[in-house]
Short mmCIF file of C-alpha atoms in Angstrom, two decimals:
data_model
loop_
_atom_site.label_atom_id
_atom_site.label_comp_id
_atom_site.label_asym_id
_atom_site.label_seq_id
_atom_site.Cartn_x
_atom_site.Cartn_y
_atom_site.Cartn_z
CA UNK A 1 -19.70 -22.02 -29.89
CA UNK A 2 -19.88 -26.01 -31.64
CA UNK A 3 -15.92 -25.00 -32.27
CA UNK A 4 -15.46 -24.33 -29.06
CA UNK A 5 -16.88 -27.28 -27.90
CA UNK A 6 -15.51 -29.24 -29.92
CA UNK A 7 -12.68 -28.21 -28.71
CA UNK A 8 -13.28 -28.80 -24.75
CA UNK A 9 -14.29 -32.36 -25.90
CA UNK A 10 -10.89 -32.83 -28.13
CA UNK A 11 -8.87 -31.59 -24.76
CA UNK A 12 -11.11 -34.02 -22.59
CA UNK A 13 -10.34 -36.91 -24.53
CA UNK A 14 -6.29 -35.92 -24.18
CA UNK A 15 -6.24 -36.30 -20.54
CA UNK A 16 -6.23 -32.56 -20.32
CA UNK A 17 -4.86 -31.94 -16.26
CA UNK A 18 -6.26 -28.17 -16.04
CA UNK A 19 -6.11 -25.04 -17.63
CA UNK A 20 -5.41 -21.63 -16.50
CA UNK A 21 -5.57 -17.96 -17.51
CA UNK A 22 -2.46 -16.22 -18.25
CA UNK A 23 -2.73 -11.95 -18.37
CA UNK A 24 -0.39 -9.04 -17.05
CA UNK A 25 -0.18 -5.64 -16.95
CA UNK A 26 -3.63 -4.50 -15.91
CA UNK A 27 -2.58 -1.07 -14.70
CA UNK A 28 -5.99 0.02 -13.51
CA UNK A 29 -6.01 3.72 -12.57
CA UNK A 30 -8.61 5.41 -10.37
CA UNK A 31 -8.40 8.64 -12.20
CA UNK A 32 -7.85 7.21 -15.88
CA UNK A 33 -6.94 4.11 -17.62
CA UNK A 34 -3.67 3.43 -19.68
CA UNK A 35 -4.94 5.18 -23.35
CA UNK A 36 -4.97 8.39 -20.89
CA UNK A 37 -8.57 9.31 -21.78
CA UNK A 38 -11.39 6.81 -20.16
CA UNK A 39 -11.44 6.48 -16.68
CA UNK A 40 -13.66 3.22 -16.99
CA UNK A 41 -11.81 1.72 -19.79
CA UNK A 42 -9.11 -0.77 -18.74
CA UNK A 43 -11.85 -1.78 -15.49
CA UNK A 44 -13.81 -2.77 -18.68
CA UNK A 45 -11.34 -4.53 -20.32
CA UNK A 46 -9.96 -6.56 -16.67
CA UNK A 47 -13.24 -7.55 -15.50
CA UNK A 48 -14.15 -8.75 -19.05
CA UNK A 49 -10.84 -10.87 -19.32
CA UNK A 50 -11.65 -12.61 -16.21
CA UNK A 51 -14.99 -13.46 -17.06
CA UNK A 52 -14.08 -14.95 -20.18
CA UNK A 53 -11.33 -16.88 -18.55
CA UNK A 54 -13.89 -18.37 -15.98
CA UNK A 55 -16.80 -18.93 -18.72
CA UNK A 56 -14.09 -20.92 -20.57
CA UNK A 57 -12.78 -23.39 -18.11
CA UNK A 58 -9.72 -21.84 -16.24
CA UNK A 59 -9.28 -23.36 -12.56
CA UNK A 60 -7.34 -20.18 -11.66
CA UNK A 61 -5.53 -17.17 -13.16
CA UNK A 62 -2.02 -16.48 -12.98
CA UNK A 63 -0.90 -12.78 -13.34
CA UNK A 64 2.49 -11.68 -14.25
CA UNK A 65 2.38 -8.13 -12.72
CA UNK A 66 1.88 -4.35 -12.92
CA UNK A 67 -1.83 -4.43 -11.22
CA UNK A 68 -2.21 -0.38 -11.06
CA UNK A 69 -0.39 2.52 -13.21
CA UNK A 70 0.48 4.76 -10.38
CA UNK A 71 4.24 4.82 -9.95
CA UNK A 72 3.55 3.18 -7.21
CA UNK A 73 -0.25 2.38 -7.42
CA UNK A 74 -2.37 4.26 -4.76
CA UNK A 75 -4.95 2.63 -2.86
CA UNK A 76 -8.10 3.47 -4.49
CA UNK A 77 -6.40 1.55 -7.69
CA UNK A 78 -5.71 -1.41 -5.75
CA UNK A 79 -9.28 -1.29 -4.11
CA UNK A 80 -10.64 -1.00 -7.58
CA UNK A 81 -8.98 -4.68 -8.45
CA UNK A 82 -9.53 -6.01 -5.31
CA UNK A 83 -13.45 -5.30 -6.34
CA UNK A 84 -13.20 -7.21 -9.28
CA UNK A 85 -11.66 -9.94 -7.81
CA UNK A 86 -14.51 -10.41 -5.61
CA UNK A 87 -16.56 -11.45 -8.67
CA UNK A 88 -14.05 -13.92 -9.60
CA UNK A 89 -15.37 -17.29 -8.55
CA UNK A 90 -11.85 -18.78 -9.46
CA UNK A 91 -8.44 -18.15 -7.86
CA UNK A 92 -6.53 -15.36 -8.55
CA UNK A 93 -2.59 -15.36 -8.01
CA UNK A 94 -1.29 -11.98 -8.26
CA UNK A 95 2.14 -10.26 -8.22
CA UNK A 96 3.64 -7.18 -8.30
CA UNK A 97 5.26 -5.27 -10.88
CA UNK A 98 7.73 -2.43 -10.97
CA UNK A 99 4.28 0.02 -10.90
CA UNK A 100 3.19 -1.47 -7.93
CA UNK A 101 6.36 -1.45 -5.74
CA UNK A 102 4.79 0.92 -3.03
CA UNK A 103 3.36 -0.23 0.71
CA UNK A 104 -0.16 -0.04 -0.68
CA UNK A 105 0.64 -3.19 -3.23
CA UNK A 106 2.54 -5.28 -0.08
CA UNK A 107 -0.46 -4.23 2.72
CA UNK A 108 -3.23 -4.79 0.48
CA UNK A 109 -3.05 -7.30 -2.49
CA UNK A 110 0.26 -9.42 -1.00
CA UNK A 111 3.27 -8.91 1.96
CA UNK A 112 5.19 -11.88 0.67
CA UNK A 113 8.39 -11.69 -1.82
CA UNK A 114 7.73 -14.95 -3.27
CA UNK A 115 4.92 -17.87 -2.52
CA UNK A 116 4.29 -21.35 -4.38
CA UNK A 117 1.20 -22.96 -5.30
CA UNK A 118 1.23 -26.96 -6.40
CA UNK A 119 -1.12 -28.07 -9.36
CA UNK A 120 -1.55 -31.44 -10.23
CA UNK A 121 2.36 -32.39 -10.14
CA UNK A 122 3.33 -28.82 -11.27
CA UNK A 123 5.05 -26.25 -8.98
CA UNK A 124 3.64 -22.48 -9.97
CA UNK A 125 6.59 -19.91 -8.30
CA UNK A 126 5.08 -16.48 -7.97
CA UNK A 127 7.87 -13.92 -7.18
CA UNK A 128 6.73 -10.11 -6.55
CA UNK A 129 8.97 -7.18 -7.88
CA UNK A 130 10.04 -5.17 -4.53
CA UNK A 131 11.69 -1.83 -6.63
CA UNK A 132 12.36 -0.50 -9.46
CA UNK A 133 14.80 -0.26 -12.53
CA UNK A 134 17.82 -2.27 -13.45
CA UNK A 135 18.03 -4.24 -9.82
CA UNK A 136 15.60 -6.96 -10.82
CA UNK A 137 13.45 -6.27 -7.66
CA UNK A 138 14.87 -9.35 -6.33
CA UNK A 139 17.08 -9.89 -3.59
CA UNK A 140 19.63 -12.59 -2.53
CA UNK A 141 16.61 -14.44 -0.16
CA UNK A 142 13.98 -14.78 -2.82
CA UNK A 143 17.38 -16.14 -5.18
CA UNK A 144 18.15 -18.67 -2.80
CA UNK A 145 14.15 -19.58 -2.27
CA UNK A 146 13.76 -20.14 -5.87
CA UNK A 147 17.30 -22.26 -5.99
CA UNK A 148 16.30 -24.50 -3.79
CA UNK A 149 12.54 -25.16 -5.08
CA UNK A 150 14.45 -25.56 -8.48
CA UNK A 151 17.25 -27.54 -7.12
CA UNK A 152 14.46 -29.64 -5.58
CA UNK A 153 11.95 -30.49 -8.36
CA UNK A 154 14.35 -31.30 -11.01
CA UNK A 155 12.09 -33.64 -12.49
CA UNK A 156 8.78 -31.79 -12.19
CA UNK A 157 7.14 -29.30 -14.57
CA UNK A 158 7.68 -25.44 -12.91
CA UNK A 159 6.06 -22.43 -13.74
CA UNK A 160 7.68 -19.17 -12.45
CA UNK A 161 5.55 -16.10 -12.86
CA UNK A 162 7.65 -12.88 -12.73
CA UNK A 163 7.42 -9.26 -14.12
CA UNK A 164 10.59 -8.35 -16.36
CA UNK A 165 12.01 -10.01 -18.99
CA UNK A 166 15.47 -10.68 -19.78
CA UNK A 167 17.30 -8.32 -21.65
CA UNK A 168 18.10 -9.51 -25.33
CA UNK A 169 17.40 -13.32 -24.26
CA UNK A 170 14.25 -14.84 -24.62
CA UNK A 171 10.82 -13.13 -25.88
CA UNK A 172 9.30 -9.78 -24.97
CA UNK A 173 11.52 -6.84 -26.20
CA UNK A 174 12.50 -8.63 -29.62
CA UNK A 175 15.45 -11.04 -29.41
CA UNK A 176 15.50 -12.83 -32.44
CA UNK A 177 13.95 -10.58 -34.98
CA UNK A 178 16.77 -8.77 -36.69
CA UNK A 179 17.37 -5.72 -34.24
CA UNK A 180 15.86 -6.46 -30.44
CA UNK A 181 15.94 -4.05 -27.84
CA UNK A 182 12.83 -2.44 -28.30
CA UNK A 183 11.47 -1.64 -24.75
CA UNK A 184 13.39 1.22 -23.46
CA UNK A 185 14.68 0.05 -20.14
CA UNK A 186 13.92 -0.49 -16.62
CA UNK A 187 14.53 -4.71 -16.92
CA UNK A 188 16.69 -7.61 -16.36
CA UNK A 189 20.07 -6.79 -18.20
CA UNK A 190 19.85 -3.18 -18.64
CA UNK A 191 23.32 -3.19 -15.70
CA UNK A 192 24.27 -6.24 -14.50
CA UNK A 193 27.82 -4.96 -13.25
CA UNK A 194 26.27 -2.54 -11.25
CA UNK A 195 23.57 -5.02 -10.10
CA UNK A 196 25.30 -8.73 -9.96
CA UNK A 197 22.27 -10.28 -8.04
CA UNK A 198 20.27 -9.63 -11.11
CA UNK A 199 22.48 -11.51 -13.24
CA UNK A 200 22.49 -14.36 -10.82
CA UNK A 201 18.84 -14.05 -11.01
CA UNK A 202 18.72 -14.24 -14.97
CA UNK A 203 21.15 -16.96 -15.08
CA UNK A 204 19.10 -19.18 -12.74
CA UNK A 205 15.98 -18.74 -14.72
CA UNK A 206 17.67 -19.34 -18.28
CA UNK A 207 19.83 -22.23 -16.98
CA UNK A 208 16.35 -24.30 -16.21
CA UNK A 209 15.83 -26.29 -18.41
CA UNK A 210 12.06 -27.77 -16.63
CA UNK A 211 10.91 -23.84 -16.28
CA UNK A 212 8.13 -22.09 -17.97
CA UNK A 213 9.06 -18.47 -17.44
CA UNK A 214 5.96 -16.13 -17.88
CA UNK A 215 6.48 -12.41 -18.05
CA UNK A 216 5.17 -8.84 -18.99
CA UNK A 217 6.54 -5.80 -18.96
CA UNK A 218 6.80 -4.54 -22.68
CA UNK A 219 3.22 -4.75 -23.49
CA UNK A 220 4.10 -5.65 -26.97
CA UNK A 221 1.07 -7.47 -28.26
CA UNK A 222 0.83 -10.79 -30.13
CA UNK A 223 1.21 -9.59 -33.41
CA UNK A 224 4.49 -8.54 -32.89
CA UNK A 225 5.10 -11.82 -33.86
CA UNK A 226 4.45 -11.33 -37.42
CA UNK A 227 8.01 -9.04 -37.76
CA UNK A 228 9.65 -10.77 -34.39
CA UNK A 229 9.30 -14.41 -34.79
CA UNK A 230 10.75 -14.77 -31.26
CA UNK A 231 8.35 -11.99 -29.45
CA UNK A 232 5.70 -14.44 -27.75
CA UNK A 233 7.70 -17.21 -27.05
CA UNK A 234 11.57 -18.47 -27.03
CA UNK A 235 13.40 -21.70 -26.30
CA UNK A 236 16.82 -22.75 -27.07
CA UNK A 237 18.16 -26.15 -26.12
CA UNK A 238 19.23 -26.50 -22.12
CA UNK A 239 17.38 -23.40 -21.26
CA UNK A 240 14.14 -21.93 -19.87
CA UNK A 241 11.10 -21.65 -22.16
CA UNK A 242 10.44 -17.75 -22.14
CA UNK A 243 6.23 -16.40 -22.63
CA UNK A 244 5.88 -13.11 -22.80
CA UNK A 245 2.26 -12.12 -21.76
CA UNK A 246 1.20 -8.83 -23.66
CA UNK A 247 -1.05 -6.18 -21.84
CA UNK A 248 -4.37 -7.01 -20.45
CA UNK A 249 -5.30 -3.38 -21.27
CA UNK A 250 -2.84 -1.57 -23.13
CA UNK A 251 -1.10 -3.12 -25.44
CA UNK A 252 1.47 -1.92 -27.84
CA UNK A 253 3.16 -2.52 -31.47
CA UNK A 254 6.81 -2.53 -32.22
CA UNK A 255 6.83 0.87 -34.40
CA UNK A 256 7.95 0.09 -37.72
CA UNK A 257 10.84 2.72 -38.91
CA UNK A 258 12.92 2.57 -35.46
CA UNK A 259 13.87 0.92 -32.44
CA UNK A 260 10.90 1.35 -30.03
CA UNK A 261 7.70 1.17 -29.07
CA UNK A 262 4.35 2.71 -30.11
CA UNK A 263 2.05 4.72 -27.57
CA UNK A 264 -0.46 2.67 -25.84
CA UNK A 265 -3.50 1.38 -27.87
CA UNK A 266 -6.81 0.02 -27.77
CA UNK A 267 -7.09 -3.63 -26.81
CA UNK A 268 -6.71 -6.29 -24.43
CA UNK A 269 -4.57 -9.79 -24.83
CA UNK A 270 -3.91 -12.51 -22.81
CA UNK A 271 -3.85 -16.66 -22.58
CA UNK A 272 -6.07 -19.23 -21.67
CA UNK A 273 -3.02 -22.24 -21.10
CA UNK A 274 -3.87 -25.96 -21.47
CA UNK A 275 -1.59 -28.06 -19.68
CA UNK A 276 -1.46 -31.70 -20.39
CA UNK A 277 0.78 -35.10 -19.38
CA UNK A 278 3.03 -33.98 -22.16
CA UNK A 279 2.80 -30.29 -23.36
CA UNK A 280 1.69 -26.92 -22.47
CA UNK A 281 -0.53 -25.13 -24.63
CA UNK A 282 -0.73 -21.45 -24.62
CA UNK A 283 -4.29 -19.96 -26.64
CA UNK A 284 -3.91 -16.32 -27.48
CA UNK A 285 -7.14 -14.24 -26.84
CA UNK A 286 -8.56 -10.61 -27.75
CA UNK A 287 -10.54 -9.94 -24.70
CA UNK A 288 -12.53 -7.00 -26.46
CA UNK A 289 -13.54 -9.37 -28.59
CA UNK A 290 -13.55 -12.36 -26.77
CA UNK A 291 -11.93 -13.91 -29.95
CA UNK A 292 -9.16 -16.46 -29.89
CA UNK A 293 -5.82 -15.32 -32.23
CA UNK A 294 -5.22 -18.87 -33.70
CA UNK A 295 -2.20 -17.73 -35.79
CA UNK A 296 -0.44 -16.72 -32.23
CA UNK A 297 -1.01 -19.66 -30.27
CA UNK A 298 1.89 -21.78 -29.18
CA UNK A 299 2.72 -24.88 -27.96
CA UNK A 300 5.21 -25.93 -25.06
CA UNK A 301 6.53 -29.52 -25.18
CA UNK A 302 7.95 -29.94 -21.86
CA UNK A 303 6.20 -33.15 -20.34
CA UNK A 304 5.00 -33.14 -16.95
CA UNK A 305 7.93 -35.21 -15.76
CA UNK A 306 11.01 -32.93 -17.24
CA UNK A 307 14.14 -34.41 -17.95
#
């Protein structure tokens, strides 16, 4: 607790300009929770993560999608986090993700294919997942929406909040770390010939240079990092900085003899994201545990006014 403290002071003294919690893939179930076994389980885990968040400072949370596990979610799942929301005393920006692509996500949580919300100087651009698979979710509207905020704010610090990742660019499926591809499928440049709006939607996002791009998906949790130096987070010069967000409930491990993924597993991960005048810090947390993961942390230097 006197680290912690310490640490709030240290923050305060660095003109810290808010601070925000960072979590996806929730999938709360009203008949069981991701690990298949314990229908109470990933309520547990959701309800604890936003606690923490709030007990630790966080002016709002950002969510990067997947709310409910049905494919789509049903309405008792979505009633079940619209419950715990109500004992969140913070805001709570949520967005879909290719699990909750049914009418129950758009009439109860939110109807809208994008929105924006301004903090400080920063833009946050939410943009929900409206199908499945290889398309993105996306369509040419929601492109042209996010051009223009883009096109508009090319000196200010965005953050763009979406589900997928980008296929073999960027963190989340592991680009970088000797062999990549380790999700299955079902994201951003699994077919763009087929699908050309969702390469015009992954070019726009790496092609921003002033863009934090936050994303789930995968699940992969932060010590993928140890084998995928790129897994959490990826920058190259020019381009969008790329945060994957591992699962707020069931995370997973890159499995070590083969391209893939490992069956769901006990846990919950997430962020608690300090943004400052001149960088972005992203603290990596174990929920279950309410335990910060020092050795995953990271640290975003894109100043508030972006060149």
């Amino acid at each position: 607790m006197i680290l912690l403290l310490f640490d709030d002071i240290i923050s305060t003294l660095e003109n810290l300009l808010y601070s925000f919690g960072l979590i996806s893939d929730i999938h709360v179930d009203n008949c069981t929770d991701g690990d298949f076994t314990d229908p109470t389980m990933s309520m547990k885990d959701y309800r604890n993560a936003l606690r923490f968040l709030e007990d630790e400072g966080a002016n709002f949370i950002a969510y990067c999608g997947d709310m409910a596990k049905g494919d789509p979610g049903k309405s008792q799942d979505y009633g079940m986090v619209l419950e715990c929301l109500e004992s969140s005393h913070i805001p709570n920006y949520i967005i879909s993700g290719n699990h909750d692509c049914g009418s129950y996500f758009r009439s109860m949580m939110s109807p809208d294919k994008y929105y924006t919300v301004e903090q400080n100087n920063d833009i946050f651009i939410f943009v929900n997942v409206r199908d499945r698979g290889v398309t993105g979710g996306v369509d040419r509207e929601t492109i042209d929406a996010v051009k223009d905020i883009i096109n508009n704010n090319p000196n200010k610090r965005l953050f763009l909040m979406y589900h997928y990742f980008i296929r073999n660019h960027g963190a989340g499926d592991g680009f970088g770390g000797g062999t990549g591809g380790y999700y299955g499928g079902d994201t951003l440049g699994d077919n763009y010939e087929a699908y050309p709006l969702s390469k015009e939607w992954a070019d726009l996002i790496i092609g921003t240079p002033n863009l934090i791009f936050c994303h789930g998906h995968s699940h992969m949790r932060f010590s993928a990092q140890d084998t995928l130096p790129n897994n959490n987070l990826y920058h190259a010069d020019g381009e969008c900085y790329s945060v994957h967000v591992p699962s707020c409930c069931v995370p997973r491990t890159p499995k070590s003899s083969s391209v893939g993924l490992t069956n769901f597993e006990e846990g919950s991960e997430g962020y608690l994201v300090k943004v400052f005048p001149d960088r972005v810090e992203l603290k990596a947390i174990e929920f279950t545990t309410n335990y910060y993961l020092t050795d995953y942390n990271q640290v975003i230097n894109l100043p508030e006014s972006a060149n």
